[in-house]
Amino acid sequence: MGELEEYINPRLKEIQISGIRKIANKVAGYPDALSLTIGQPDFPTPDHILRAAEKAIADQRTVYTPNAGLPELRKAAAAFMDTKYGLQYDPVEEVIVTVGASQALDITLRTILQPGAEVILPGPIYPGYEPLVRLCGGTPVYVDTRQNGFKLTAELLEPHLTENTRCIILCYPSNPTGRVMSERELADMAALLQDRKLFVVSDEIYSELIYDAPHRSIASLPGMREKTIVINGLSKSHSMTGWRIGFTFAPAYLSQHMVKAHQYNVTCASSISQYAAIEALTAGRDDALPMKAEYMKRRDFVYDRLQGMGFDLVKPEGAFYLFPSIERFGMPSMEFTLRLLEEKRVAVVPGDAFSVYGEGHIRISYAYAMNVLESGMERLEAFVKGL
Ligand code: PLP
């Protein structure tokens, strides 16, 4: 129906398919390729969580749950945030169970953004935010964090704040760089923002995967809780990407509106997944620890290998990505990526998938078994030697 094309939402028409998906589709055409692209744990979902889901099925827990999620799950999620990160949220009024962190971001941004709102994004950054901002009629405002090892600081942020700034999106530990804001950087950020009329969306989906220090949320700093929406979920911490369970933690005056966007969007998250999630956040509270120990070994291995090949890169403190510079090879990240795929059958994600500030880099995921990483590094080494 070509003649109806003009009536399609122009904001949606402007949005592109994510660069990560594009490269993943391309890799599908090379069955012998070794992929280091995916932001998905390679560990199985812990067995006891599978059992809880099986029990929920056997018990016919197959009906709608309350819109905001099972009360027991919200209680478990609130307790998890309290004991792990010292954040207190009322499970009834301030916690919503969503369909992954992705839907948590969607209902959050639809609640707090109006057309014309400026939203600060520290680039390079996960590509899931900008399209949602644009769908709300907001304007993404990127802050170049390359000069500070990919970390947003109060100093870098301040010149970008205007009277239209409504929201700052923080994603630490970061996808794609693995960086984490330090205590000092968080404190300076809170000091800058605490008296300003703007929201902070803190995507903490990698909070359980920080290697050297405990995770600290900006919501725990003075003056920040009432303006911050914390996003989290089980995809990365419990290797549960396909179960689609995420959470929002936000003050009641916000959550009461977010839950409406959620209700008319999905009614509730999958009931079976919610029962599995209760198990994950109670008996499986520390399930991420053995995975983290393994990721750390892999990080050290890939980091050392890349350094040995002469790549310029920072050592990530969290998540499961490395983001080396490819600038010295003098070609765009997409060209580097496609050549690496065609010539050596290794797939990585071009840095420009993470905004223009990611250009000149590639993202390597180490959520893969050690033998895959070893072969991947051998092939990458052979490739760069030939350039
Ligand atoms: N936020 C970040 C920073 C991510 O890297 C991802 C997934 O890769 C998501 C959100 C989406 O998570 P979920 O699978 O829970 O929707």
Coordinates of C-alpha atoms and ligand atoms in Angstrom, one line a residue:
M1 CA 0.0 0.0 0.0
G2 CA 2.5 2.6 -1.2
E3 CA 0.0 5.4 -1.1
L4 CA -0.4 5.0 2.6
E5 CA 3.3 5.3 3.2
E6 CA 3.0 9.0 4.0
Y7 CA 0.8 8.2 7.0
I8 CA 3.4 6.0 8.7
N9 CA 4.8 7.7 11.8
P10 CA 7.7 9.8 10.5
R11 CA 9.6 9.4 13.8
L12 CA 9.6 5.7 13.3
K13 CA 10.6 6.0 9.7
E14 CA 13.7 7.9 10.7
I15 CA 14.9 5.2 13.0
Q16 CA 17.4 2.7 11.7
I17 CA 17.9 -1.0 12.6
S18 CA 20.7 -1.2 15.2
G19 CA 24.2 -1.6 13.9
I20 CA 24.6 -4.6 16.2
R21 CA 21.7 -6.4 14.5
K22 CA 23.0 -5.5 11.0
I23 CA 26.3 -7.1 11.7
A24 CA 24.6 -10.1 13.3
N25 CA 22.5 -10.5 10.2
K26 CA 25.6 -10.3 8.0
V27 CA 27.4 -13.0 10.1
A28 CA 24.5 -15.4 9.5
G29 CA 25.8 -15.4 5.8
Y30 CA 29.1 -16.8 7.0
P31 CA 28.4 -20.1 8.8
D32 CA 32.1 -20.8 9.4
A33 CA 32.6 -17.4 11.0
L34 CA 33.6 -17.1 14.7
S35 CA 31.4 -14.5 16.3
L36 CA 32.5 -12.2 19.1
T37 CA 29.5 -9.9 18.6
I38 CA 26.8 -10.9 21.1
G39 CA 26.0 -9.2 24.3
Q40 CA 24.6 -12.4 25.8
P41 CA 26.1 -14.6 28.5
D42 CA 27.3 -18.0 27.1
F43 CA 26.4 -19.7 30.5
P44 CA 23.2 -21.7 30.8
T45 CA 20.5 -20.3 33.0
P46 CA 21.2 -21.8 36.5
D47 CA 19.5 -25.1 37.0
H48 CA 17.5 -24.2 40.1
I49 CA 15.9 -21.4 38.1
L50 CA 14.8 -23.8 35.4
R51 CA 13.3 -26.0 38.1
A52 CA 11.3 -23.1 39.4
A53 CA 9.9 -22.3 36.0
E54 CA 9.0 -26.0 35.5
K55 CA 7.2 -26.0 38.8
A56 CA 5.3 -22.8 37.8
I57 CA 4.2 -24.5 34.6
A58 CA 3.2 -27.7 36.4
D59 CA 1.2 -25.6 38.9
Q60 CA -0.6 -23.8 36.0
R61 CA 0.8 -20.4 36.9
T62 CA -0.2 -19.4 33.5
V63 CA -2.5 -16.5 34.1
Y64 CA -2.1 -12.7 34.1
T65 CA -0.2 -11.4 37.1
P66 CA -0.7 -7.9 38.6
N67 CA 0.4 -5.3 36.0
A68 CA 3.5 -4.3 38.0
G69 CA 4.4 -7.9 38.6
L70 CA 3.9 -10.6 41.3
P71 CA 4.1 -9.0 44.7
E72 CA 6.6 -11.7 45.9
L73 CA 8.9 -10.8 42.9
R74 CA 8.7 -7.1 43.6
K75 CA 9.6 -7.8 47.2
A76 CA 12.5 -10.0 46.2
A77 CA 13.7 -7.3 43.7
A78 CA 13.5 -4.6 46.3
A79 CA 15.4 -6.8 48.8
F80 CA 18.1 -7.5 46.2
M81 CA 18.6 -3.8 45.6
D82 CA 18.8 -3.1 49.3
T83 CA 21.2 -5.8 50.3
K84 CA 23.5 -5.5 47.3
Y85 CA 23.5 -1.8 46.6
G86 CA 22.0 -0.1 49.6
L87 CA 19.0 1.2 47.7
Q88 CA 15.6 1.2 49.3
Y89 CA 12.4 1.0 47.2
D90 CA 8.9 0.2 48.3
P91 CA 8.0 -3.1 46.5
V92 CA 4.4 -2.1 46.1
E93 CA 4.7 1.6 45.0
E94 CA 8.2 1.8 43.5
V95 CA 9.0 -1.4 41.6
I96 CA 7.7 -2.5 38.2
V97 CA 8.6 -5.9 36.6
T98 CA 9.1 -5.3 32.9
V99 CA 9.8 -7.3 29.7
G100 CA 13.5 -7.0 30.0
A101 CA 15.5 -3.9 30.6
S102 CA 14.5 -2.8 27.1
Q103 CA 10.8 -2.4 28.0
A104 CA 11.8 -0.8 31.3
L105 CA 13.6 1.9 29.2
D106 CA 10.6 2.3 27.0
I107 CA 8.1 3.0 29.7
T108 CA 10.6 5.2 31.6
L109 CA 11.3 7.5 28.6
R110 CA 7.6 7.6 27.6
T111 CA 6.8 8.8 31.1
I112 CA 9.4 11.5 31.5
L113 CA 9.9 12.9 28.0
Q114 CA 7.8 15.4 26.0
P115 CA 8.5 16.7 22.5
G116 CA 11.5 19.1 22.6
A117 CA 13.1 17.5 25.6
E118 CA 16.9 17.2 25.3
V119 CA 18.4 14.0 26.5
I120 CA 22.1 13.7 27.3
L121 CA 23.8 10.5 26.1
P122 CA 27.5 9.9 26.9
G123 CA 28.9 8.6 23.6
P124 CA 29.9 5.9 22.6
I125 CA 26.8 4.2 24.1
Y126 CA 24.4 1.3 23.8
P127 CA 22.2 1.9 20.7
G128 CA 18.9 1.1 22.5
Y129 CA 18.3 4.6 23.9
E130 CA 18.4 7.1 21.0
P131 CA 15.5 5.5 19.0
L132 CA 13.3 5.6 22.1
V133 CA 14.2 9.2 22.8
R134 CA 13.4 10.1 19.1
L135 CA 10.0 8.2 19.3
C136 CA 9.1 10.5 22.2
G137 CA 10.0 13.6 20.1
G138 CA 13.1 14.2 22.2
T139 CA 16.4 15.3 21.0
P140 CA 19.5 13.2 21.8
V141 CA 22.5 15.4 22.8
Y142 CA 25.7 13.4 22.8
V143 CA 28.7 14.1 25.1
D144 CA 32.0 12.9 23.7
T145 CA 33.6 10.8 26.5
R146 CA 36.6 9.6 24.5
Q147 CA 38.8 12.2 26.0
N148 CA 38.1 10.7 29.5
G149 CA 38.5 7.0 28.8
F150 CA 34.8 6.8 27.9
K151 CA 33.5 8.0 31.2
L152 CA 31.0 10.9 31.6
T153 CA 32.1 13.4 34.2
A154 CA 30.4 16.5 35.7
E155 CA 33.0 18.6 33.9
L156 CA 32.2 17.1 30.5
L157 CA 28.5 17.2 31.1
E158 CA 28.0 20.7 32.4
P159 CA 28.5 22.7 29.1
H160 CA 25.8 20.6 27.5
L161 CA 23.1 21.3 30.1
T162 CA 20.4 23.8 28.8
E163 CA 17.0 24.8 30.1
N164 CA 15.6 22.1 27.8
T165 CA 17.7 19.3 29.3
R166 CA 15.2 16.8 30.8
C167 CA 17.2 13.7 31.2
I168 CA 20.7 12.3 31.5
I169 CA 21.1 8.6 30.6
L170 CA 23.9 6.8 32.4
C171 CA 25.0 3.3 31.4
Y172 CA 27.7 2.1 33.8
P173 CA 29.2 -0.5 33.7
S174 CA 29.1 0.5 30.1
N175 CA 28.1 -1.2 26.9
P176 CA 30.2 -1.0 24.8
T177 CA 33.3 0.1 26.8
G178 CA 33.0 -1.8 30.1
R179 CA 33.9 1.4 32.0
V180 CA 32.5 2.1 35.4
M181 CA 32.2 5.6 37.0
S182 CA 34.4 6.0 40.2
E183 CA 33.0 7.1 43.6
R184 CA 34.6 10.5 43.0
E185 CA 33.0 10.8 39.5
L186 CA 29.6 9.8 40.9
A187 CA 29.8 12.2 43.8
D188 CA 30.8 15.1 41.4
M189 CA 27.9 14.2 39.1
A190 CA 25.4 14.1 41.9
A191 CA 26.7 17.5 43.2
L192 CA 26.1 19.0 39.7
L193 CA 22.7 17.4 39.2
Q194 CA 21.0 17.3 42.7
D195 CA 19.4 20.8 42.5
R196 CA 18.6 20.7 38.8
K197 CA 15.1 19.9 37.5
L198 CA 16.0 16.9 35.4
F199 CA 15.7 13.2 35.5
V200 CA 18.5 10.6 35.5
V201 CA 18.0 7.2 33.9
S202 CA 20.6 4.9 35.3
D203 CA 20.8 1.7 33.3
E204 CA 22.5 -0.7 35.7
I205 CA 21.9 -4.0 33.8
Y206 CA 25.6 -4.9 34.2
S207 CA 25.7 -4.1 38.0
E208 CA 26.5 -7.7 39.0
L209 CA 29.4 -7.8 36.6
I210 CA 31.9 -5.4 38.1
Y211 CA 35.3 -6.9 38.7
D212 CA 37.2 -4.8 41.2
A213 CA 34.8 -2.9 43.4
P214 CA 31.2 -3.2 44.5
H215 CA 28.6 -1.5 42.3
R216 CA 27.4 1.9 43.4
S217 CA 24.3 3.5 42.0
I218 CA 23.9 7.2 41.4
A219 CA 20.5 6.9 43.1
S220 CA 22.2 6.2 46.4
L221 CA 23.9 9.6 46.4
P222 CA 22.5 12.7 48.2
G223 CA 19.6 14.4 46.4
M224 CA 19.5 11.8 43.6
R225 CA 16.9 9.2 44.5
E226 CA 13.8 11.4 43.7
K227 CA 15.0 12.2 40.2
T228 CA 16.5 8.9 39.2
I229 CA 15.0 5.9 37.6
V230 CA 17.1 2.8 38.0
I231 CA 16.9 0.1 35.3
N232 CA 18.0 -3.4 36.0
G233 CA 17.1 -7.0 35.0
L234 CA 18.1 -10.6 35.0
S235 CA 19.4 -10.9 31.4
K236 CA 23.1 -10.5 32.2
S237 CA 23.3 -11.3 35.9
H238 CA 21.5 -14.6 35.7
S239 CA 22.1 -15.4 32.0
M240 CA 18.4 -15.1 31.3
T241 CA 18.2 -13.0 28.1
G242 CA 15.4 -14.9 26.6
W243 CA 13.2 -14.9 29.8
R244 CA 12.7 -11.2 29.3
I245 CA 12.6 -10.0 32.9
G246 CA 13.7 -6.4 33.8
F247 CA 12.8 -3.9 36.5
T248 CA 12.3 -0.2 37.1
F249 CA 13.0 1.2 40.5
A250 CA 11.6 4.7 40.8
P251 CA 10.0 7.0 43.3
A252 CA 6.2 6.4 43.6
Y253 CA 5.3 9.8 41.9
L254 CA 6.9 8.4 38.8
S255 CA 6.1 4.7 39.1
Q256 CA 2.4 5.4 39.3
H257 CA 2.5 6.8 35.8
M258 CA 5.1 4.4 34.4
V259 CA 2.9 1.5 35.3
K260 CA 0.1 2.9 33.0
A261 CA 2.5 2.9 30.0
H262 CA 3.5 -0.6 31.0
Q263 CA -0.1 -1.8 31.4
Y264 CA -1.3 -0.6 28.0
N265 CA 1.9 -1.9 26.4
V266 CA 2.2 -5.5 27.7
T267 CA -0.3 -5.9 30.6
C268 CA 2.4 -7.8 32.6
A269 CA 5.7 -9.7 32.1
S270 CA 5.4 -13.5 31.4
S271 CA 4.0 -15.2 34.5
I272 CA 6.4 -18.2 34.2
S273 CA 9.4 -16.0 33.8
Q274 CA 8.3 -14.1 36.9
Y275 CA 8.2 -17.2 39.0
A276 CA 11.7 -18.1 37.7
A277 CA 12.8 -14.6 38.6
I278 CA 11.7 -15.0 42.2
E279 CA 14.0 -18.0 42.5
A280 CA 16.8 -16.0 40.8
L281 CA 16.6 -13.1 43.2
T282 CA 16.3 -15.2 46.3
A283 CA 18.1 -18.6 46.2
G284 CA 20.1 -17.4 43.2
R285 CA 21.1 -14.1 44.7
D286 CA 24.8 -14.8 44.1
D287 CA 24.5 -16.7 40.8
A288 CA 26.5 -14.1 39.0
L289 CA 29.6 -14.7 41.1
P290 CA 31.0 -17.8 39.4
M291 CA 30.2 -16.3 36.0
K292 CA 31.9 -13.1 37.0
A293 CA 35.0 -15.0 38.0
E294 CA 35.1 -16.6 34.6
Y295 CA 34.5 -13.3 32.7
M296 CA 37.3 -11.8 34.6
K297 CA 39.8 -14.4 33.4
R298 CA 38.5 -13.9 29.8
R299 CA 38.8 -10.1 30.1
D300 CA 42.4 -10.4 31.3
F301 CA 43.2 -12.9 28.5
V302 CA 41.7 -10.8 25.7
Y303 CA 43.0 -7.6 27.1
D304 CA 46.6 -8.9 27.2
R305 CA 46.3 -10.4 23.7
L306 CA 45.0 -7.1 22.3
Q307 CA 47.7 -5.2 24.0
G308 CA 50.3 -7.6 22.7
M309 CA 49.0 -6.9 19.2
G310 CA 49.6 -3.2 19.7
F311 CA 46.0 -2.1 20.1
D312 CA 45.3 1.0 22.1
L313 CA 42.6 0.2 24.7
V314 CA 41.5 0.8 28.2
K315 CA 41.0 -2.0 30.7
P316 CA 37.3 -2.4 31.4
E317 CA 36.1 -2.7 35.0
G318 CA 32.8 -4.3 34.2
A319 CA 30.3 -5.9 31.7
F320 CA 31.8 -8.2 29.1
Y321 CA 33.1 -6.0 26.3
L322 CA 36.4 -4.5 25.2
F323 CA 36.5 -1.5 22.9
P324 CA 40.0 -1.2 21.3
S325 CA 40.9 1.6 18.9
I326 CA 41.5 0.7 15.3
E327 CA 42.4 4.3 14.3
R328 CA 46.0 3.4 13.4
F329 CA 44.7 1.2 10.5
G330 CA 43.1 4.2 8.9
M331 CA 39.8 2.7 7.9
P332 CA 36.3 3.2 9.1
S333 CA 35.1 0.6 11.7
M334 CA 32.6 -0.9 9.3
E335 CA 35.2 -1.5 6.7
F336 CA 37.6 -3.0 9.2
T337 CA 34.7 -5.3 10.5
L338 CA 33.6 -6.4 7.1
R339 CA 37.2 -7.2 6.0
L340 CA 37.9 -9.1 9.2
L341 CA 34.8 -11.1 8.6
E342 CA 35.5 -11.8 5.0
E343 CA 39.2 -12.4 5.2
K344 CA 39.5 -14.2 8.6
R345 CA 36.0 -15.1 9.5
V346 CA 35.8 -13.3 12.8
A347 CA 32.8 -11.1 13.6
V348 CA 33.0 -8.1 15.9
V349 CA 30.8 -5.0 16.1
P350 CA 31.9 -1.8 14.4
G351 CA 32.3 1.1 16.8
D352 CA 30.0 3.3 14.8
A353 CA 27.0 1.1 16.0
F354 CA 27.5 3.0 19.3
S355 CA 27.1 6.5 17.8
V356 CA 29.6 8.6 15.9
Y357 CA 31.7 8.7 19.0
G358 CA 32.4 5.0 18.7
E359 CA 33.9 5.4 15.2
G360 CA 37.6 4.3 15.1
H361 CA 36.9 1.4 17.5
I362 CA 35.5 -2.1 17.5
R363 CA 33.5 -3.9 20.2
I364 CA 34.7 -7.3 21.1
S365 CA 32.4 -9.4 23.4
Y366 CA 34.1 -11.9 25.7
A367 CA 30.9 -13.6 26.6
Y368 CA 32.3 -16.7 24.8
A369 CA 34.2 -19.8 25.8
M370 CA 38.0 -19.5 26.2
N371 CA 38.7 -21.7 23.2
V372 CA 36.5 -19.4 21.0
L373 CA 38.3 -16.3 22.3
E374 CA 41.7 -18.0 21.7
S375 CA 40.9 -18.7 18.1
G376 CA 39.3 -15.3 17.7
M377 CA 42.5 -13.6 18.9
E378 CA 44.7 -15.7 16.6
R379 CA 42.6 -14.8 13.6
L380 CA 42.5 -11.1 14.6
E381 CA 46.3 -11.1 15.0
A382 CA 46.8 -12.7 11.6
F383 CA 44.5 -10.1 10.1
V384 CA 46.2 -7.0 11.6
K385 CA 49.6 -8.4 10.7
G386 CA 48.4 -8.4 7.1
L387 CA 47.2 -4.8 7.1
Ligands
PLP1 N1 20.8 -2.0 28.5 C1 22.0 -2.3 28.1 C2 23.2 -1.4 28.4 C3 22.3 -3.5 27.4 O1 23.5 -3.8 27.0 C4 21.2 -4.3 27.1 C5 21.3 -5.5 26.3 O2 22.3 -5.8 25.7 C6 19.9 -3.9 27.5 C7 19.8 -2.7 28.2 C8 18.7 -4.8 27.2 O3 18.5 -5.8 28.2 P1 17.3 -6.8 28.2 O4 17.7 -8.0 27.5 O5 17.1 -7.0 29.6 O6 16.1 -6.1 27.5

